[in-house]
PDB file of C-alpha atoms in Angstrom:
ATOM      1  CA  ASP A1168     -17.840  30.716  41.669  1.00 84.00           C
ATOM      2  CA  SER A1169     -15.079  32.234  39.532  1.00 89.00           C
ATOM      3  CA  GLY A1170     -17.071  32.231  36.314  1.00 94.00           C
ATOM      4  CA  VAL A1171     -14.644  29.824  34.652  1.00 97.00           C
ATOM      5  CA  THR A1172     -16.191  26.485  33.743  1.00 97.00           C
ATOM      6  CA  GLN A1173     -14.468  23.210  32.994  1.00 98.00           C
ATOM      7  CA  THR A1174     -15.741  19.896  31.729  1.00 97.00           C
ATOM      8  CA  PRO A1175     -15.702  17.111  32.541  1.00 97.00           C
ATOM      9  CA  LYS A1176     -15.260  17.219  36.291  1.00 96.00           C
ATOM     10  CA  HIS A1177     -13.810  13.717  36.394  1.00 97.00           C
ATOM     11  CA  LEU A1178     -12.242  11.596  33.680  1.00 97.00           C
ATOM     12  CA  ILE A1179     -11.037   8.025  33.990  1.00 97.00           C
ATOM     13  CA  THR A1180      -9.204   6.457  31.096  1.00 97.00           C
ATOM     14  CA  ALA A1181      -6.511   3.928  30.240  1.00 97.00           C
ATOM     15  CA  THR A1182      -2.885   4.320  29.330  1.00 97.00           C
ATOM     16  CA  GLY A1183      -2.291   5.101  25.683  1.00 97.00           C
ATOM     17  CA  GLN A1184      -5.625   6.825  25.267  1.00 97.00           C
ATOM     18  CA  ARG A1185      -6.381  10.403  24.240  1.00 98.00           C
ATOM     19  CA  VAL A1186      -8.661  12.824  26.060  1.00 98.00           C
ATOM     20  CA  THR A1187      -9.879  16.370  25.605  1.00 98.00           C
ATOM     21  CA  LEU A1188     -10.490  18.768  28.451  1.00 98.00           C
ATOM     22  CA  ARG A1189     -12.677  21.811  27.897  1.00 98.00           C
ATOM     23  CA  CYS A1190     -12.670  25.260  29.414  1.00 98.00           C
ATOM     24  CA  SER A1191     -14.893  28.298  29.067  1.00 98.00           C
ATOM     25  CA  PRO A1192     -13.335  31.511  30.372  1.00 97.00           C
ATOM     26  CA  ARG A1193     -15.118  34.214  32.310  1.00 96.00           C
ATOM     27  CA  SER A1194     -17.298  36.422  30.169  1.00 95.00           C
ATOM     28  CA  GLY A1195     -15.106  39.023  28.482  1.00 92.00           C
ATOM     29  CA  ASP A1196     -11.779  37.401  29.327  1.00 94.00           C
ATOM     30  CA  LEU A1197      -9.536  36.978  26.312  1.00 94.00           C
ATOM     31  CA  SER A1198      -6.776  34.928  27.849  1.00 94.00           C
ATOM     32  CA  VAL A1199      -6.853  31.308  28.954  1.00 95.00           C
ATOM     33  CA  TYR A1200      -4.211  29.424  30.898  1.00 95.00           C
ATOM     34  CA  TRP A1201      -3.829  25.708  31.576  1.00 96.00           C
ATOM     35  CA  TYR A1202      -2.208  24.294  34.696  1.00 95.00           C
ATOM     36  CA  GLN A1203      -1.487  20.796  35.942  1.00 95.00           C
ATOM     37  CA  GLN A1204      -1.600  20.032  39.648  1.00 92.00           C
ATOM     38  CA  SER A1205      -0.085  16.833  40.966  1.00 87.00           C
ATOM     39  CA  LEU A1206       0.901  15.854  44.479  1.00 76.00           C
ATOM     40  CA  ASP A1207       4.611  15.821  43.775  1.00 73.00           C
ATOM     41  CA  GLN A1208       4.885  18.777  41.398  1.00 73.00           C
ATOM     42  CA  GLY A1209       2.322  21.218  42.725  1.00 81.00           C
ATOM     43  CA  LEU A1210       0.692  23.663  40.332  1.00 88.00           C
ATOM     44  CA  GLN A1211       2.589  23.802  37.055  1.00 90.00           C
ATOM     45  CA  PHE A1212       1.853  26.195  34.230  1.00 91.00           C
ATOM     46  CA  LEU A1213       1.335  24.440  30.913  1.00 94.00           C
ATOM     47  CA  ILE A1214       0.303  26.952  28.278  1.00 94.00           C
ATOM     48  CA  GLN A1215      -1.420  30.280  27.703  1.00 93.00           C
ATOM     49  CA  TYR A1216      -3.615  31.512  24.877  1.00 94.00           C
ATOM     50  CA  TYR A1217      -4.714  35.034  24.171  1.00 93.00           C
ATOM     51  CA  ASN A1218      -7.544  35.723  21.752  1.00 94.00           C
ATOM     52  CA  GLY A1219      -6.898  32.504  19.865  1.00 95.00           C
ATOM     53  CA  GLU A1220      -3.131  32.750  19.709  1.00 94.00           C
ATOM     54  CA  GLU A1221      -0.592  30.862  21.788  1.00 94.00           C
ATOM     55  CA  ARG A1222       1.223  33.364  23.984  1.00 90.00           C
ATOM     56  CA  ALA A1223       3.365  31.438  26.451  1.00 88.00           C
ATOM     57  CA  LYS A1224       4.458  27.874  27.022  1.00 90.00           C
ATOM     58  CA  GLY A1225       5.495  26.270  30.240  1.00 89.00           C
ATOM     59  CA  ASN A1226       6.192  22.687  31.192  1.00 82.00           C
ATOM     60  CA  ILE A1227       3.917  21.180  28.581  1.00 92.00           C
ATOM     61  CA  LEU A1228       4.787  17.790  27.166  1.00 94.00           C
ATOM     62  CA  GLU A1229       4.854  17.229  23.418  1.00 96.00           C
ATOM     63  CA  ARG A1230       2.032  14.710  23.877  1.00 97.00           C
ATOM     64  CA  PHE A1231      -0.142  17.585  25.082  1.00 97.00           C
ATOM     65  CA  SER A1232      -1.589  20.330  22.935  1.00 97.00           C
ATOM     66  CA  ALA A1233      -4.138  23.068  23.335  1.00 97.00           C
ATOM     67  CA  GLN A1234      -6.097  25.540  21.299  1.00 97.00           C
ATOM     68  CA  GLN A1235      -8.408  28.467  21.814  1.00 98.00           C
ATOM     69  CA  PHE A1236     -11.392  28.839  19.555  1.00 97.00           C
ATOM     70  CA  PRO A1237     -13.012  31.987  18.115  1.00 96.00           C
ATOM     71  CA  ASP A1238     -15.627  31.928  20.875  1.00 96.00           C
ATOM     72  CA  LEU A1239     -12.652  31.961  23.311  1.00 97.00           C
ATOM     73  CA  HIS A1240     -13.276  28.573  24.863  1.00 97.00           C
ATOM     74  CA  SER A1241     -10.222  26.376  25.024  1.00 98.00           C
ATOM     75  CA  GLU A1242      -9.426  22.695  24.831  1.00 98.00           C
ATOM     76  CA  LEU A1243      -6.448  20.803  26.204  1.00 98.00           C
ATOM     77  CA  ASN A1244      -5.686  17.571  24.372  1.00 98.00           C
ATOM     78  CA  LEU A1245      -3.703  14.892  26.145  1.00 98.00           C
ATOM     79  CA  SER A1246      -2.559  11.911  24.081  1.00 97.00           C
ATOM     80  CA  SER A1247      -0.645   8.668  24.606  1.00 97.00           C
ATOM     81  CA  LEU A1248      -1.602   8.960  28.233  1.00 98.00           C
ATOM     82  CA  GLU A1249       0.681   7.575  30.910  1.00 97.00           C
ATOM     83  CA  LEU A1250       0.023   6.785  34.548  1.00 96.00           C
ATOM     84  CA  GLY A1251       1.989   9.859  35.524  1.00 94.00           C
ATOM     85  CA  ASP A1252      -0.447  12.109  33.695  1.00 96.00           C
ATOM     86  CA  SER A1253      -3.001  11.503  36.417  1.00 96.00           C
ATOM     87  CA  ALA A1254      -3.549  14.896  37.984  1.00 95.00           C
ATOM     88  CA  LEU A1255      -5.895  17.803  38.366  1.00 96.00           C
ATOM     89  CA  TYR A1256      -5.974  20.059  35.334  1.00 97.00           C
ATOM     90  CA  PHE A1257      -7.047  23.633  35.867  1.00 97.00           C
ATOM     91  CA  CYS A1258      -7.990  26.294  33.442  1.00 97.00           C
ATOM     92  CA  ALA A1259      -7.742  29.953  34.386  1.00 95.00           C
ATOM     93  CA  SER A1260      -8.732  33.088  32.551  1.00 95.00           C
ATOM     94  CA  SER A1261      -7.857  36.746  32.713  1.00 92.00           C
ATOM     95  CA  PRO A1262      -9.035  39.837  30.839  1.00 90.00           C
ATOM     96  CA  TRP A1263      -5.976  40.735  28.790  1.00 82.00           C
ATOM     97  CA  GLY A1264      -3.325  38.166  29.554  1.00 74.00           C
ATOM     98  CA  ALA A1265      -1.177  40.966  30.919  1.00 74.00           C
ATOM     99  CA  GLU A1266       1.481  40.258  33.484  1.00 70.00           C
ATOM    100  CA  THR A1267      -0.495  41.873  36.264  1.00 71.00           C
ATOM    101  CA  ASP A1268      -3.835  40.380  35.317  1.00 80.00           C
ATOM    102  CA  THR A1269      -5.441  38.364  38.043  1.00 86.00           C
ATOM    103  CA  GLN A1270      -6.014  34.823  36.861  1.00 90.00           C
ATOM    104  CA  TYR A1271      -9.315  33.267  37.906  1.00 93.00           C
ATOM    105  CA  PHE A1272      -9.376  29.500  38.108  1.00 95.00           C
ATOM    106  CA  GLY A1273     -12.030  26.998  37.176  1.00 97.00           C
ATOM    107  CA  PRO A1274     -13.010  24.016  39.334  1.00 96.00           C
ATOM    108  CA  GLY A1275     -10.662  21.675  37.500  1.00 97.00           C
ATOM    109  CA  THR A1276     -10.830  18.305  35.788  1.00 97.00           C
ATOM    110  CA  ARG A1277      -9.534  15.323  37.705  1.00 97.00           C
ATOM    111  CA  LEU A1278      -7.866  12.927  35.280  1.00 97.00           C
ATOM    112  CA  THR A1279      -7.161   9.378  36.359  1.00 97.00           C
ATOM    113  CA  VAL A1280      -5.136   7.173  34.039  1.00 97.00           C
ATOM    114  CA  LEU A1281      -5.355   3.466  34.835  1.00 96.00           C
TER     115      LEU A1281
ATOM    116  CA  GLY B 231      16.142  30.647  38.149  1.00 36.00           C
ATOM    117  CA  GLU B 232      12.488  31.106  38.896  1.00 40.00           C
ATOM    118  CA  SER B 233      11.215  29.400  41.990  1.00 46.00           C
ATOM    119  CA  VAL B 234       8.788  30.121  44.743  1.00 53.00           C
ATOM    120  CA  GLY B 235       8.895  28.256  47.995  1.00 47.00           C
ATOM    121  CA  LEU B 236       7.177  28.192  51.349  1.00 39.00           C
ATOM    122  CA  HIS B 237       8.823  28.143  54.744  1.00 45.00           C
ATOM    123  CA  LEU B 238       6.094  26.113  56.467  1.00 46.00           C
ATOM    124  CA  PRO B 239       4.169  23.335  54.804  1.00 84.00           C
ATOM    125  CA  THR B 240       1.525  23.196  57.562  1.00 91.00           C
ATOM    126  CA  LEU B 241       0.103  25.693  60.003  1.00 93.00           C
ATOM    127  CA  SER B 242      -2.410  24.998  62.731  1.00 95.00           C
ATOM    128  CA  VAL B 243      -4.099  27.857  64.576  1.00 95.00           C
ATOM    129  CA  GLN B 244      -6.978  28.409  66.946  1.00 96.00           C
ATOM    130  CA  GLU B 245     -10.134  30.092  65.749  1.00 96.00           C
ATOM    131  CA  GLY B 246      -9.878  33.811  66.337  1.00 96.00           C
ATOM    132  CA  ASP B 247      -6.089  33.906  66.216  1.00 96.00           C
ATOM    133  CA  ASN B 248      -4.146  35.679  63.507  1.00 96.00           C
ATOM    134  CA  SER B 249      -2.363  33.527  60.930  1.00 96.00           C
ATOM    135  CA  ILE B 250       0.815  34.297  59.063  1.00 96.00           C
ATOM    136  CA  ILE B 251       1.806  32.293  56.008  1.00 95.00           C
ATOM    137  CA  ASN B 252       5.236  32.904  54.539  1.00 93.00           C
ATOM    138  CA  CYS B 253       6.685  32.536  51.090  1.00 93.00           C
ATOM    139  CA  ALA B 254      10.171  33.019  49.657  1.00 91.00           C
ATOM    140  CA  TYR B 255      10.883  33.752  46.031  1.00 86.00           C
ATOM    141  CA  SER B 256      14.157  33.729  44.176  1.00 78.00           C
ATOM    142  CA  ASN B 257      13.472  35.699  40.998  1.00 84.00           C
ATOM    143  CA  SER B 258      14.355  39.323  41.673  1.00 85.00           C
ATOM    144  CA  ALA B 259      12.729  40.257  38.359  1.00 84.00           C
ATOM    145  CA  SER B 260       9.297  39.214  39.608  1.00 87.00           C
ATOM    146  CA  ASP B 261       7.019  42.212  39.762  1.00 86.00           C
ATOM    147  CA  TYR B 262       3.635  40.800  40.640  1.00 89.00           C
ATOM    148  CA  PHE B 263       2.640  38.433  43.411  1.00 92.00           C
ATOM    149  CA  ILE B 264      -0.623  36.738  44.215  1.00 93.00           C
ATOM    150  CA  TRP B 265      -1.977  34.681  47.073  1.00 95.00           C
ATOM    151  CA  TYR B 266      -4.476  31.951  46.272  1.00 95.00           C
ATOM    152  CA  LYS B 267      -6.577  29.812  48.570  1.00 96.00           C
ATOM    153  CA  GLN B 268      -7.486  26.291  47.532  1.00 94.00           C
ATOM    154  CA  GLU B 269     -10.125  24.340  49.378  1.00 93.00           C
ATOM    155  CA  SER B 270     -10.387  20.607  48.991  1.00 88.00           C
ATOM    156  CA  GLY B 271     -11.855  19.652  45.631  1.00 86.00           C
ATOM    157  CA  LYS B 272     -11.881  23.201  44.310  1.00 91.00           C
ATOM    158  CA  GLY B 273      -9.754  25.391  42.111  1.00 93.00           C
ATOM    159  CA  PRO B 274      -7.442  28.081  43.487  1.00 94.00           C
ATOM    160  CA  GLN B 275      -9.338  31.159  44.567  1.00 94.00           C
ATOM    161  CA  PHE B 276      -7.787  34.619  44.332  1.00 93.00           C
ATOM    162  CA  ILE B 277      -7.269  36.266  47.714  1.00 95.00           C
ATOM    163  CA  ILE B 278      -5.047  39.283  47.252  1.00 95.00           C
ATOM    164  CA  ASP B 279      -2.254  40.533  45.051  1.00 94.00           C
ATOM    165  CA  ILE B 280       0.580  43.010  45.293  1.00 94.00           C
ATOM    166  CA  ARG B 281       2.874  44.684  42.812  1.00 91.00           C
ATOM    167  CA  SER B 282       6.566  45.049  43.382  1.00 91.00           C
ATOM    168  CA  ASN B 283       6.307  48.812  43.826  1.00 93.00           C
ATOM    169  CA  MET B 284       4.341  48.245  47.028  1.00 95.00           C
ATOM    170  CA  ASP B 285       5.343  46.884  50.440  1.00 96.00           C
ATOM    171  CA  LYS B 286       1.922  46.232  51.863  1.00 97.00           C
ATOM    172  CA  ARG B 287      -1.610  45.765  50.699  1.00 97.00           C
ATOM    173  CA  GLN B 288      -4.700  45.165  52.756  1.00 97.00           C
ATOM    174  CA  GLY B 289      -7.940  43.441  51.954  1.00 94.00           C
ATOM    175  CA  GLN B 290     -10.800  42.214  54.032  1.00 92.00           C
ATOM    176  CA  ARG B 291      -9.136  40.421  56.984  1.00 96.00           C
ATOM    177  CA  VAL B 292      -6.050  39.775  54.868  1.00 97.00           C
ATOM    178  CA  THR B 293      -2.813  41.674  54.471  1.00 98.00           C
ATOM    179  CA  VAL B 294       0.046  40.884  52.139  1.00 97.00           C
ATOM    180  CA  LEU B 295       3.530  42.110  52.927  1.00 97.00           C
ATOM    181  CA  LEU B 296       6.336  42.176  50.404  1.00 97.00           C
ATOM    182  CA  ASN B 297       9.975  42.489  51.376  1.00 95.00           C
ATOM    183  CA  LYS B 298      11.973  42.781  48.191  1.00 92.00           C
ATOM    184  CA  THR B 299      15.271  43.045  50.032  1.00 93.00           C
ATOM    185  CA  VAL B 300      15.029  39.468  51.266  1.00 93.00           C
ATOM    186  CA  LYS B 301      12.594  38.289  48.570  1.00 93.00           C
ATOM    187  CA  HIS B 302       9.926  37.393  51.049  1.00 94.00           C
ATOM    188  CA  LEU B 303       6.159  37.499  50.859  1.00 95.00           C
ATOM    189  CA  SER B 304       3.698  36.902  53.654  1.00 97.00           C
ATOM    190  CA  LEU B 305      -0.044  36.594  54.019  1.00 97.00           C
ATOM    191  CA  GLN B 306      -1.625  37.640  57.267  1.00 98.00           C
ATOM    192  CA  ILE B 307      -5.153  36.532  58.053  1.00 97.00           C
ATOM    193  CA  ALA B 308      -6.826  38.311  60.935  1.00 97.00           C
ATOM    194  CA  ALA B 309      -9.259  36.573  63.273  1.00 97.00           C
ATOM    195  CA  THR B 310      -8.873  33.243  61.481  1.00 97.00           C
ATOM    196  CA  GLN B 311     -12.090  31.299  61.030  1.00 96.00           C
ATOM    197  CA  PRO B 312     -12.742  27.605  60.345  1.00 95.00           C
ATOM    198  CA  GLY B 313     -13.703  28.565  56.793  1.00 95.00           C
ATOM    199  CA  ASP B 314     -10.156  29.769  56.265  1.00 97.00           C
ATOM    200  CA  SER B 315      -8.900  26.191  56.469  1.00 96.00           C
ATOM    201  CA  ALA B 316      -7.351  25.455  53.087  1.00 95.00           C
ATOM    202  CA  VAL B 317      -4.069  25.272  51.221  1.00 94.00           C
ATOM    203  CA  TYR B 318      -2.596  28.690  50.515  1.00 95.00           C
ATOM    204  CA  PHE B 319      -0.317  29.266  47.554  1.00 93.00           C
ATOM    205  CA  CYS B 320       1.839  32.214  46.729  1.00 93.00           C
ATOM    206  CA  ALA B 321       2.522  32.829  43.062  1.00 91.00           C
ATOM    207  CA  GLU B 322       4.799  35.179  41.211  1.00 89.00           C
ATOM    208  CA  ASN B 323       4.777  36.594  37.732  1.00 83.00           C
ATOM    209  CA  SER B 324       8.178  37.612  36.518  1.00 71.00           C
ATOM    210  CA  GLY B 325       6.703  39.906  33.925  1.00 61.00           C
ATOM    211  CA  GLY B 326       8.183  40.904  30.610  1.00 56.00           C
ATOM    212  CA  SER B 327       7.120  38.503  27.895  1.00 54.00           C
ATOM    213  CA  ASN B 328       6.715  35.758  30.457  1.00 55.00           C
ATOM    214  CA  TYR B 329       3.096  35.711  31.496  1.00 62.00           C
ATOM    215  CA  LYS B 330       3.129  32.521  33.465  1.00 71.00           C
ATOM    216  CA  LEU B 331       2.558  32.293  37.171  1.00 81.00           C
ATOM    217  CA  THR B 332       5.032  30.272  39.178  1.00 86.00           C
ATOM    218  CA  PHE B 333       3.396  28.733  42.227  1.00 88.00           C
ATOM    219  CA  GLY B 334       4.888  27.707  45.510  1.00 86.00           C
ATOM    220  CA  LYS B 335       4.216  24.276  46.960  1.00 84.00           C
ATOM    221  CA  GLY B 336       1.495  25.534  49.273  1.00 90.00           C
ATOM    222  CA  THR B 337       0.852  25.733  53.012  1.00 92.00           C
ATOM    223  CA  LEU B 338      -1.965  23.821  54.631  1.00 93.00           C
ATOM    224  CA  LEU B 339      -3.739  26.016  57.147  1.00 96.00           C
ATOM    225  CA  THR B 340      -5.898  24.225  59.703  1.00 95.00           C
ATOM    226  CA  VAL B 341      -8.121  26.275  61.968  1.00 96.00           C
ATOM    227  CA  ASN B 342      -9.181  24.557  65.174  1.00 93.00           C
ATOM    228  CA  PRO B 343     -12.522  25.601  66.690  1.00 88.00           C
TER     229      PRO B 343
END
């Protein structure tokens, strides 16, 4: 158990819908990262937050957005969902968001778009 | 550009043997590398890391070797056990203001009893 929690574990929805994925980082970690894992693309970095502020952006679509709240939990919002958005979404956390921080991953949310 | 790749997509070994999983990276600016293990239905689990100022780092039953000359990273698992069966990813962090990890495609390690 990494100490990072994610809810829900599974999510099934229809195209065009909007969903919110939630993540609680390890106790004391200030930085949260979101990743998407699909069979054809592997693990892809989406976005990073540090202490409530966006720090780095990766391959995140405009239909996707995220935020980190004062209690440091984070939410990833996915809208206008398409079939291709079906994937595993992982949250990771690290203490300082520094380049040599180890990132600890949560168990993931499996999103299925029908 | 930044990319991390794996030489072997699958590796099958006998229980008790040593395993070697390889990874190539292309970004010479990368200064931090991590190996993760991902079991079916779970998130990636940190195994071991190494900074670019090191060539070798050892953990419990695992050793990571870094060859910056040829941009190659390897993970050695000693006395491989069935519980080691998983997908192994190498990841690099190119540092600077870029905090993201770039992951390789992964190698599936299967340990036969």
